[in-house]
XYZ file of C-alpha atoms in Angstrom:
579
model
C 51.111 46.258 9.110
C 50.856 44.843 5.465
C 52.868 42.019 4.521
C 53.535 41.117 0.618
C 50.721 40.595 -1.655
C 51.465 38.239 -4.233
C 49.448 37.014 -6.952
C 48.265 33.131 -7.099
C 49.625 32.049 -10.125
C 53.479 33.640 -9.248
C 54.137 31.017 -6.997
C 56.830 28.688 -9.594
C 59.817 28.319 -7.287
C 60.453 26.358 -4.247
C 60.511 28.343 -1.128
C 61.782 27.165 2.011
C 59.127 25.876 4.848
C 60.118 28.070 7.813
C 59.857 31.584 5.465
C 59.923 32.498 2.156
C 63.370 34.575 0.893
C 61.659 37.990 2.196
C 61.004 36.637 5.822
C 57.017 36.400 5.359
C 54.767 33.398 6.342
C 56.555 30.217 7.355
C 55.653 27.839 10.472
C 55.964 31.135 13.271
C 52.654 32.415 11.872
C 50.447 29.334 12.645
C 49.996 30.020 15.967
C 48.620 33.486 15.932
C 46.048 32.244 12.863
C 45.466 28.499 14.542
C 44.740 30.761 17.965
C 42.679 32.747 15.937
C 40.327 29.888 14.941
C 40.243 28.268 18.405
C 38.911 31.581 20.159
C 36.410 31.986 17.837
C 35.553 28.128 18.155
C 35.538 29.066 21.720
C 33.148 31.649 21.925
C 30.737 30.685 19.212
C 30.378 27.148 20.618
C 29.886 28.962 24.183
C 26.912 30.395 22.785
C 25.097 27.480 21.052
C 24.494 24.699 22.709
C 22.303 26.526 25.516
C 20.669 28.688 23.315
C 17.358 26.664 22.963
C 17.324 27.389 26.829
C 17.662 30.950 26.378
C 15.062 30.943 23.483
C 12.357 28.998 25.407
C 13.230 30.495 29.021
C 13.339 33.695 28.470
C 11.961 34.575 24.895
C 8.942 31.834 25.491
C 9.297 30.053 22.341
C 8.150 26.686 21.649
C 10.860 24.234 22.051
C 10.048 23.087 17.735
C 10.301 26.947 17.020
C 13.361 27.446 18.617
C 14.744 24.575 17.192
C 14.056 25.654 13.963
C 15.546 29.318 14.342
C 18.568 27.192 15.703
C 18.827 25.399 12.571
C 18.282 28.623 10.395
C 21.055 30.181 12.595
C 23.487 27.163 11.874
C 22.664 26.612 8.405
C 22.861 30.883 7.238
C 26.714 30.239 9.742
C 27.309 27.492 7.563
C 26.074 29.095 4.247
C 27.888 32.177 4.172
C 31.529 30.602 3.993
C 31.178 29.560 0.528
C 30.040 33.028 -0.412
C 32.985 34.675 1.952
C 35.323 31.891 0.174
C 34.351 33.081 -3.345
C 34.957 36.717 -2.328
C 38.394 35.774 -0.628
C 39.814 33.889 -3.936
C 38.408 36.122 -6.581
C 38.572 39.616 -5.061
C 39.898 40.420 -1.591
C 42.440 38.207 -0.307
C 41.820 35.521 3.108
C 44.062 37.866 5.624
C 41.224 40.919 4.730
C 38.126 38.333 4.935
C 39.816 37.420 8.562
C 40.113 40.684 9.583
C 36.380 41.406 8.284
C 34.854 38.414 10.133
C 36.599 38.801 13.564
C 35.151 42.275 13.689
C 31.444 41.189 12.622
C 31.188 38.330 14.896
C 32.326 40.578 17.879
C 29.640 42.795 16.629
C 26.912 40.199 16.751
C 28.250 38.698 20.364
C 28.133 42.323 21.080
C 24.496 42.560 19.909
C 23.391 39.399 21.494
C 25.138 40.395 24.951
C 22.444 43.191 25.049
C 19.459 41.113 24.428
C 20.490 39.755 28.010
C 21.443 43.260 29.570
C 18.991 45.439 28.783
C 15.316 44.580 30.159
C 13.815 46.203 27.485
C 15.502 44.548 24.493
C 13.943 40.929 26.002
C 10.373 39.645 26.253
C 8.891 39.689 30.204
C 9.468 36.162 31.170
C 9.109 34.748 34.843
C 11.281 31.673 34.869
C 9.629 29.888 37.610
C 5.869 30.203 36.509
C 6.775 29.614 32.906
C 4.835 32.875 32.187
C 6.174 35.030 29.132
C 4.800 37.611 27.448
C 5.285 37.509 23.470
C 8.258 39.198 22.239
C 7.629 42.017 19.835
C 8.555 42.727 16.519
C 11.542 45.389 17.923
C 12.781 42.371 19.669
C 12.857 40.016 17.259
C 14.935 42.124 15.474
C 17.548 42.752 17.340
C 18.197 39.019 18.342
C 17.798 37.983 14.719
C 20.408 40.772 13.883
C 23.013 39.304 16.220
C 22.459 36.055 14.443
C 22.746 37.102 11.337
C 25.916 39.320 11.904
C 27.385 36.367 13.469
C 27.026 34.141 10.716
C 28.421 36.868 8.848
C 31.776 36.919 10.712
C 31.340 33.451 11.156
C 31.341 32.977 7.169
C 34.505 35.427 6.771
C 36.624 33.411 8.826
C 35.586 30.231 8.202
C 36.504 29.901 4.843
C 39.478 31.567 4.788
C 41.261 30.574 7.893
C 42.502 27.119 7.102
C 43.676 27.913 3.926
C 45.106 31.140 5.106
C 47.420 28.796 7.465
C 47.823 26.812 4.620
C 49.330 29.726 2.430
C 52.084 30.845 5.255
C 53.213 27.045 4.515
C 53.901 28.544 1.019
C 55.637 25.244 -1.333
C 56.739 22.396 0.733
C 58.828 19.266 -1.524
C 57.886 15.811 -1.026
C 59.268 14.924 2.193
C 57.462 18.016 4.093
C 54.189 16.537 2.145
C 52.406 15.239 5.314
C 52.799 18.403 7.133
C 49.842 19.933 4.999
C 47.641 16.768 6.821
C 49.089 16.938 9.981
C 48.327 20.811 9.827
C 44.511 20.234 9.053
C 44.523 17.818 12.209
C 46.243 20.562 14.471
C 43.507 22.920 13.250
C 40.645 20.747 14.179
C 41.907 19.946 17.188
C 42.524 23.344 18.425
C 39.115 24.163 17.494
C 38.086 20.901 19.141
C 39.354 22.009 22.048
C 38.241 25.528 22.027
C 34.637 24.006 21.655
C 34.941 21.742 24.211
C 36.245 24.767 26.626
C 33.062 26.797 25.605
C 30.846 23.608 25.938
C 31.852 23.427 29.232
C 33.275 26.617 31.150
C 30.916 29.093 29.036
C 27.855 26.642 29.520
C 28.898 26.421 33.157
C 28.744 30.433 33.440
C 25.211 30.615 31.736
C 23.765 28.236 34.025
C 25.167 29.840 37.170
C 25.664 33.181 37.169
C 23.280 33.849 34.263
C 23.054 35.073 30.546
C 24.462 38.557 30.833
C 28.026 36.796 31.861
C 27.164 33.794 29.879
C 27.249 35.868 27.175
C 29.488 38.590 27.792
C 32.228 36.781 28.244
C 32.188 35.217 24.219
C 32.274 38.996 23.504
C 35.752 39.603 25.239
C 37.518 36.181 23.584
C 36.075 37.197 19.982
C 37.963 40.656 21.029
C 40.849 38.735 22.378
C 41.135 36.565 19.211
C 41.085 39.498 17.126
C 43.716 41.088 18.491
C 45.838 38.171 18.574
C 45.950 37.809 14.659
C 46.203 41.897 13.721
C 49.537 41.043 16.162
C 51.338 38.992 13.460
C 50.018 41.064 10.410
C 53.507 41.872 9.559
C 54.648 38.647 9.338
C 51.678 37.063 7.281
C 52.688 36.110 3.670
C 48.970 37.850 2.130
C 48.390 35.874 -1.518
C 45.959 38.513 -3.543
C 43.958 36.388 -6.163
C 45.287 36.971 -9.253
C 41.427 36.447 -11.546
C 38.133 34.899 -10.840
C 38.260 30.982 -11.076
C 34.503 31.996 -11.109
C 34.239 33.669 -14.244
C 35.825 30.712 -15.312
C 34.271 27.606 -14.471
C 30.916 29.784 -16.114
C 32.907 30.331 -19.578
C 33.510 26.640 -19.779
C 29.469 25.996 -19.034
C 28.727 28.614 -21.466
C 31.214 27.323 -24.118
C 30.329 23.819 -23.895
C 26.667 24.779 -24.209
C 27.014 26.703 -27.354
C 29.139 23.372 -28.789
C 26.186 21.508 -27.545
C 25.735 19.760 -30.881
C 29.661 19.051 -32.297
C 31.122 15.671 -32.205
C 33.772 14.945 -30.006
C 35.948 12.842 -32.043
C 37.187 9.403 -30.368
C 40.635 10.213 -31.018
C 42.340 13.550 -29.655
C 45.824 15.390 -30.053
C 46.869 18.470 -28.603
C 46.681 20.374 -31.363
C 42.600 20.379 -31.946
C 42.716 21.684 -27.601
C 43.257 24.844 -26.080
C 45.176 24.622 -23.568
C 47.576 27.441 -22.423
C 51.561 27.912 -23.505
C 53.549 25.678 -21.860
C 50.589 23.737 -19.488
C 50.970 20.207 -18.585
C 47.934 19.522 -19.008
C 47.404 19.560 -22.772
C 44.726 16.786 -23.243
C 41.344 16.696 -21.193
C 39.924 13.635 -19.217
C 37.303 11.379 -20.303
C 35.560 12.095 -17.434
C 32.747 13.788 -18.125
C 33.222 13.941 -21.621
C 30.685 15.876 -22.752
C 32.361 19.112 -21.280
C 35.340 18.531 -23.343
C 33.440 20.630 -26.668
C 34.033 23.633 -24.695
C 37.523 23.602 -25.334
C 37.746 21.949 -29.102
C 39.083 24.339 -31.445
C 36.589 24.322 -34.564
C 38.830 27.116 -36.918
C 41.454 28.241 -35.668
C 41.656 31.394 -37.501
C 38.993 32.611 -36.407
C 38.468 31.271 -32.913
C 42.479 32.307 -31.548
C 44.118 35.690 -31.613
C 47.596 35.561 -33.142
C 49.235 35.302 -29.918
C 47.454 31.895 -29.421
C 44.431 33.294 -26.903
C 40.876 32.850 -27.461
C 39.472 35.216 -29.364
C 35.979 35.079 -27.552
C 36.258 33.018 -24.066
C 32.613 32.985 -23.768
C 32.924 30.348 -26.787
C 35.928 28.709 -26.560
C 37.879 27.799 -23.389
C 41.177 26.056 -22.394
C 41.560 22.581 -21.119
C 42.404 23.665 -17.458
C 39.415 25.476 -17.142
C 37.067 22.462 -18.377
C 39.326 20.389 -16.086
C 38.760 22.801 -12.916
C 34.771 22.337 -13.949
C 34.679 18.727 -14.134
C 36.795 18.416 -10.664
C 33.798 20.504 -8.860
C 31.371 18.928 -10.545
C 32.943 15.805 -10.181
C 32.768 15.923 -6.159
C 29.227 17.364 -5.825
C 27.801 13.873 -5.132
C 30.233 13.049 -2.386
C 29.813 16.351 -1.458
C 25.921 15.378 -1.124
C 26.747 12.750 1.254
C 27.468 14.910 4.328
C 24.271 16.663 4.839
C 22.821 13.763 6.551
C 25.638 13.614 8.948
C 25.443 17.690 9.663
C 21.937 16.720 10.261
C 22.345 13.877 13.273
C 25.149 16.179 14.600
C 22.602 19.362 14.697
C 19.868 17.634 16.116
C 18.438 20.372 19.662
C 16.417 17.810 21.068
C 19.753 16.245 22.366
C 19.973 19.255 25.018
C 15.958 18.676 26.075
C 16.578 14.692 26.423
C 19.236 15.211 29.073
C 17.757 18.063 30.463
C 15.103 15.652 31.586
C 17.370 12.794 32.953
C 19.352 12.889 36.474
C 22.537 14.600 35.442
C 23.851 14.645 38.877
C 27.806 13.528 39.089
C 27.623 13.804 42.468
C 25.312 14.440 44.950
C 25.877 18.007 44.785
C 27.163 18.746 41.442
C 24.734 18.015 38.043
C 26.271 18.954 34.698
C 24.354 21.487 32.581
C 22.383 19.822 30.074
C 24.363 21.990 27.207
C 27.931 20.733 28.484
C 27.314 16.593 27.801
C 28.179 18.024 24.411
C 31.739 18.080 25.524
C 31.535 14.423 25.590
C 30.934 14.510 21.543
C 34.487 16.814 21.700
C 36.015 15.278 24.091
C 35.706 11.995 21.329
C 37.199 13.612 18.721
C 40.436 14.949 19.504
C 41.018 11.393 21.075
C 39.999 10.074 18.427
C 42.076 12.413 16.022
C 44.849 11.675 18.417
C 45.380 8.372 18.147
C 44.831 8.078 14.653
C 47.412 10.665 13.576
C 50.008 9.531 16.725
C 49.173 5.902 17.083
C 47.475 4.148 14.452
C 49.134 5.776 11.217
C 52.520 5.325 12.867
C 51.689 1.683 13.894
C 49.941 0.856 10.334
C 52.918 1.913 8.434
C 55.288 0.268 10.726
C 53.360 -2.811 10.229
C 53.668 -2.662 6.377
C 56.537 -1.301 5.750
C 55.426 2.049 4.407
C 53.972 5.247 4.781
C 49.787 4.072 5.296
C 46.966 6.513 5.587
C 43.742 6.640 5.300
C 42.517 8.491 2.204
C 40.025 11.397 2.574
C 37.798 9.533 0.896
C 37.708 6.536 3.172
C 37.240 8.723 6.086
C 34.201 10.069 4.603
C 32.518 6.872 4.966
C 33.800 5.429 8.076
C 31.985 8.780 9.576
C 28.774 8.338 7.832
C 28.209 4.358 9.322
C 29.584 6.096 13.158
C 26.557 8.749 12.771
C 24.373 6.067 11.540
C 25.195 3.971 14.714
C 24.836 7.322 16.490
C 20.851 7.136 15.914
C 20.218 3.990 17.071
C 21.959 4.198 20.190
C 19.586 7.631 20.929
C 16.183 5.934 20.214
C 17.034 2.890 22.062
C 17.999 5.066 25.210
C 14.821 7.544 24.306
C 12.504 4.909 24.208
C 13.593 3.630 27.669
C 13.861 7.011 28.900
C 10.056 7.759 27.592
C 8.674 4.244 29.237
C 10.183 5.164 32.430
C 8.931 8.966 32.407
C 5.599 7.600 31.476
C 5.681 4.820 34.513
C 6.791 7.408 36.992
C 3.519 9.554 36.101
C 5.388 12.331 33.648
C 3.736 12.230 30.832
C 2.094 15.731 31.144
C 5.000 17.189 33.232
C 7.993 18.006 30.795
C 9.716 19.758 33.405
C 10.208 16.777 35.094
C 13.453 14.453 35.538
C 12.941 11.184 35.485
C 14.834 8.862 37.454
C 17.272 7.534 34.453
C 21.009 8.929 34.438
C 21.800 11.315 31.590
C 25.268 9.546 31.509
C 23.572 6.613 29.154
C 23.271 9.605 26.650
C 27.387 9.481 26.379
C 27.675 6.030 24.453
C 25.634 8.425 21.390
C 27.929 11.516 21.807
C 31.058 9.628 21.519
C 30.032 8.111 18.238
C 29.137 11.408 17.282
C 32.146 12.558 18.156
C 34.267 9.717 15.767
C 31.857 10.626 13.289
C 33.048 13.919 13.130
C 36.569 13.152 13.016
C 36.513 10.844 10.054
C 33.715 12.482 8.262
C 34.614 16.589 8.604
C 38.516 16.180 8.577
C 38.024 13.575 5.481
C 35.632 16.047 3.454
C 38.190 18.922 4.313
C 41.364 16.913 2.790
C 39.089 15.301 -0.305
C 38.224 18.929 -1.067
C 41.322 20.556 -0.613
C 43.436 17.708 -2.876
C 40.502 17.228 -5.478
C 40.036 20.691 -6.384
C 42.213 23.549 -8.180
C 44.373 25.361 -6.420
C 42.958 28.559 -7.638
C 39.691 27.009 -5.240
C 41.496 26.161 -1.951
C 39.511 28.402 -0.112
C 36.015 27.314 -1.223
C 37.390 23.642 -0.520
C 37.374 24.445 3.253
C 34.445 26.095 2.936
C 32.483 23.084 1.467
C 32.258 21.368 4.857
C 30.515 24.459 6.606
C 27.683 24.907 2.899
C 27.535 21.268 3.785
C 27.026 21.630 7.209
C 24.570 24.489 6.045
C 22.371 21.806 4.123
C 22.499 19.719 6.903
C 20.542 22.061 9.393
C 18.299 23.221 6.404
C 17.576 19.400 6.070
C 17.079 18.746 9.789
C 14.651 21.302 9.966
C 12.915 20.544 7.090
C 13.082 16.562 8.479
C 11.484 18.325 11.600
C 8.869 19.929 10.722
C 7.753 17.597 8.370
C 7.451 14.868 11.051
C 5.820 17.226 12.900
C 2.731 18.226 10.746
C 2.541 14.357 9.719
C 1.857 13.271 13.092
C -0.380 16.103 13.825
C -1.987 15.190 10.855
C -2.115 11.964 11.807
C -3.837 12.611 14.935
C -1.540 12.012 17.466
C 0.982 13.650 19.630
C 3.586 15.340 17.839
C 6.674 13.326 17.452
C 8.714 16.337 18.115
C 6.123 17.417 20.756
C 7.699 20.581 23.294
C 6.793 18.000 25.845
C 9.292 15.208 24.984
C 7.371 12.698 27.399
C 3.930 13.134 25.511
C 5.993 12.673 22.263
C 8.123 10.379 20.873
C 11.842 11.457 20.044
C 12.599 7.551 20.321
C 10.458 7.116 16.633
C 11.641 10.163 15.401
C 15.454 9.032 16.167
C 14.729 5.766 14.217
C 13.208 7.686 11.339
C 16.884 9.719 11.255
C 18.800 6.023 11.516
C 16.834 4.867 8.225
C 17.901 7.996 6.798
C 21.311 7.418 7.573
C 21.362 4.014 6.617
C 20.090 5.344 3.391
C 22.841 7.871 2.656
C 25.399 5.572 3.646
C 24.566 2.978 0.650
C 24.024 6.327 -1.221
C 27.856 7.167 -0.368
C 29.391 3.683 -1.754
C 27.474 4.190 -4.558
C 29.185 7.320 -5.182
C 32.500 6.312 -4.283
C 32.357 3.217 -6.639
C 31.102 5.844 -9.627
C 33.646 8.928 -8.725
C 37.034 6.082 -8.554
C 40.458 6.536 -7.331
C 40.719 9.624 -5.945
C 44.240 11.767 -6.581
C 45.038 10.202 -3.321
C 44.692 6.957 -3.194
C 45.848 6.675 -7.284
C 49.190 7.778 -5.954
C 49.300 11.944 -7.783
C 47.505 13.905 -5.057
C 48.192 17.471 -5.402
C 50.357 17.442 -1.937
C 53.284 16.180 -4.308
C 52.891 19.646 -6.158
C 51.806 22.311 -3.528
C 51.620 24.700 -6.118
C 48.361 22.578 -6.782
C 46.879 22.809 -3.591
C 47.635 26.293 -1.989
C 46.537 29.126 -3.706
């Protein structure tokens, strides 16, 4: 069952790309961890986008308290990957943090699937009358457990799953250097398409034959998905980290604190550095500079042992580890930029805006209100498609070299698509609101006005571009910026991102809420979206947007060439980028 463990830092030789010299990892083991992913993509995204349904149906919540349990759900799912990624590269290895979150996130399906089967476990609630008794505190408790379980398991694998893959791929030379990018496309769109298969066929079974199979059924593909990566175990090449990076990165802040008040002379040579024997890197950058005391050697005899070490780290560090501070430091403003796009992409009302349109696609058929999500997937592996089968290939044919778009770039293209995003909803809200309003709906919000849902699509398509460029461009910045000793909180970034996002949507939401209360007027964000109006709230999120999006080039002119695009990214040496 075990396959090698090897330390992070004993990976110095080139190993071939189909398996290293003992037969471990190599391109045969991608499947079983990409499949891995994609189930668990599956059955988590076959549980969310109806769940303000099942939380105002059946547990009688108000639609802006749901939401906001929603967002607490996503953003603690979110959160706990950077926390499960720390854990992975400092103590316990990514196959072990796999293992640990398939098992908890079966657990919490397996938790949730009994709010729906037992009577007792769930508020009374007659769906036709609307009349629900309040849930009790018992209650509460058990459906909060299955959310926070979930996010547990949800945490363990998402941090360590990509660069899990990513390690089986072991060193690659130059000319394999694109497979690491073609590799993070694969794994989104598997996922993609596991989400779009639980937006739509899970959905579908919620809405027809009820929650108990809606939600059963996530149970047995989390099940499926673990067994399906224990399968391979013995082929897996398992890295063990060989220290804490984490320890670390807090010397340096310590070291450079206690040096607060030395000079940093304008001109530097190796010898007045610790760095360690034999390392490359021998000289720090003059980015930010200040940092660089931590690593200035102020007497030597007393500051280094005789084999060359530091005699106290806590006071004096080496240049790599005041290098691997300033490169996370160094990304936390571009970082920044993506919570604003986790927040449009979040956003619950969605679900309750084309749950009161026509969504018939024929006379007889009507699409849940949850799947039009699907669209938004739907988007993105064409979108991902094209650009990694059709554009790239055209581009570089066109200029007579390999082209691609860095990271970076991506990052930006995504914020303007989520920005358009916004617009697009409030302009189709605020006709949707006029009409409900002519039609006599205001104080009905069970009603469907007589406007297709379909006009929703033009936003979830944008949305769905905007998560291409923007997630999949964090994901390679991350991963080519930062140590390799980090790799596995640099997949994790997107998800504490993502995490930020929801805390910042719900923070955006209830904020608007008590202001317009305040105010004396309807709720924006009002339970009854007809009474409200979603359309000005939508336009407040565009301005925001708008907002973040100078906020990015600002932080793209001050941050520079990234590894990247200045021609050394860390793909050239893998030993740089898996750990």
């Amino acid at each position: 069952m075990e396959g090698p463990l090897v330390a992070d830092e004993d990976r110095d030789m080139e190993e071939p790309l189909l398996s290293t010299t003992d037969g471990k990892g190599g391109l045969r083991t991608l499947p079983f961890i990409i499949a891995n992913g994609a189930l668990e993509k599956l059955a988590n995204q076959g549980l969310s986008p109806s769940m303000i349904l099942y939380l105002t149906k059946v547990y009688g919540m108000k639609s802006a308290y749901a939401s906001n349990v929603i967002f607490l759900w996503s953003a603690a799912s979110n959160f706990t990957p950077i926390i499960c990624a720390f854990l992975a590269d400092s103590y316990f290895g990514r196959f072990l943090m796999i293992t640990a979150g398939s098992i908890f996130s079966s657990l919490g399906m397996f938790i949730l699937w009994l709010t729906a089967m037992i009577p007792q476990a769930r508020p009374f609630c007659d769906e036709i009358s609307g009349r629900c008794d309040a849930p009790s505190t018992a209650q509460l408790l058990l459906l909060y457990s299955s959310y926070a379980i979930m996010s547990i398991g949800s945490g363990c694998l998402q941090s360590s799953y990509l660069a899990f893959g990513a390690d089986q791929l072991y060193r690659t030379s130059k000319s394999n250097s694109g497979i690491l990018d073609s590799y993070f496309n694969l794994c989104y769109i598997t996922s993609a398409v596991g989400s779009l298969v639980g937006m739509s066929c899970i959905v579908y079974i919620q809405d027809r034959m009820g929650w108990g199979m809606g939600f059963g059924v996530p149970v047995a593909l989390m099940l499926l998905s673990m067994v399906i990566f224990l399968s391979a175990s013995p082929l897996y090449l398992k890295l063990m980290p060989s220290r804490s990076w984490c320890v670390g990165l807090v010397q340096a802040v310590v070291a450079a604190y206690k040096k607060r008040h030395m000079q940093i002379p304008s001109l530097g040579t190796s010898e007045m550095y610790h760095h360690e024997n034999g390392s490359l890197c021998a000289l720090p950058s003059d980015k930010l500079r200040f940092l660089n005391k931590a690593c200035i050697i102020k007497n030597s005899e007393e500051e280094l042992t005789s084999d060359g070490r530091a005699s106290n780290p806590w006071s004096l560090c080496t240049v790599e580890q005041v290098e691997d501070l300033k490169a996370l430091v160094g990304i936390i403003p571009l970082w920044s930029t993506g919570f604003l796009v986790s927040a449009a992409l979040s956003q619950s009302f969605y679900v309750l805006q084309v749950a009161s349109m026509d969504r018939h696609l024929t006379p007889t058929f009507e699409v849940p209100a949850g799947s039009f999500s699907t669209v938004l997937v739907v988007s993105l592996i064409i979108w991902i498609t094209l650009y990694d089968r059709l554009i790239l290939p055209l581009a570089s044919k066109c200029r007579g070299k390999p082209t691609r778009l860095s990271g970076k770039t991506r990052m930006g293209i995504g914020i303007l698509f989520s920005t358009l995003s916004l617009a697009v909803s409030a302009i189709v809200e605020g006709n949707r609101r006029a009409l409900a309003i002519k039609e006599g709906f205001s104080d009905d919000p069970s009603a469907v006005v007589n406007m297709s849902a379909f006009w929703t699509l033009p936003r979830y398509i944008l949305l769905g571009m905007a998560e291409a460029c923007n997630a999949i461009g964090q994901i390679e910045f991350f991963y080519k910026e930062l140590p390799k000793a980090m790799s596995s909180v640099a997949t994790s970034l997107l998800g504490l991102s993502m995490s930020v996002g929801n805390l910042a949507a719900s923070f955006i939401m209830t904020t608007v809420d008590n202001f317009s209360k305040a105010a004396g007027v309807k709720s924006w964000v009002s339970s009854n979206i007809n009474e409200g109006h979603s359309d000005y709230y939508y336009w407040l999120l565009f301005g925001l947007l708008f907002a973040n999006f100078l906020y990015f080039l600002a932080c793209s002119k001050s941050y520079g060439p990234s590894k990247e695009e200045a021609g050394g990214s860390n793909v050239e040496d893998y030993n740089n980028i898996v750990s």
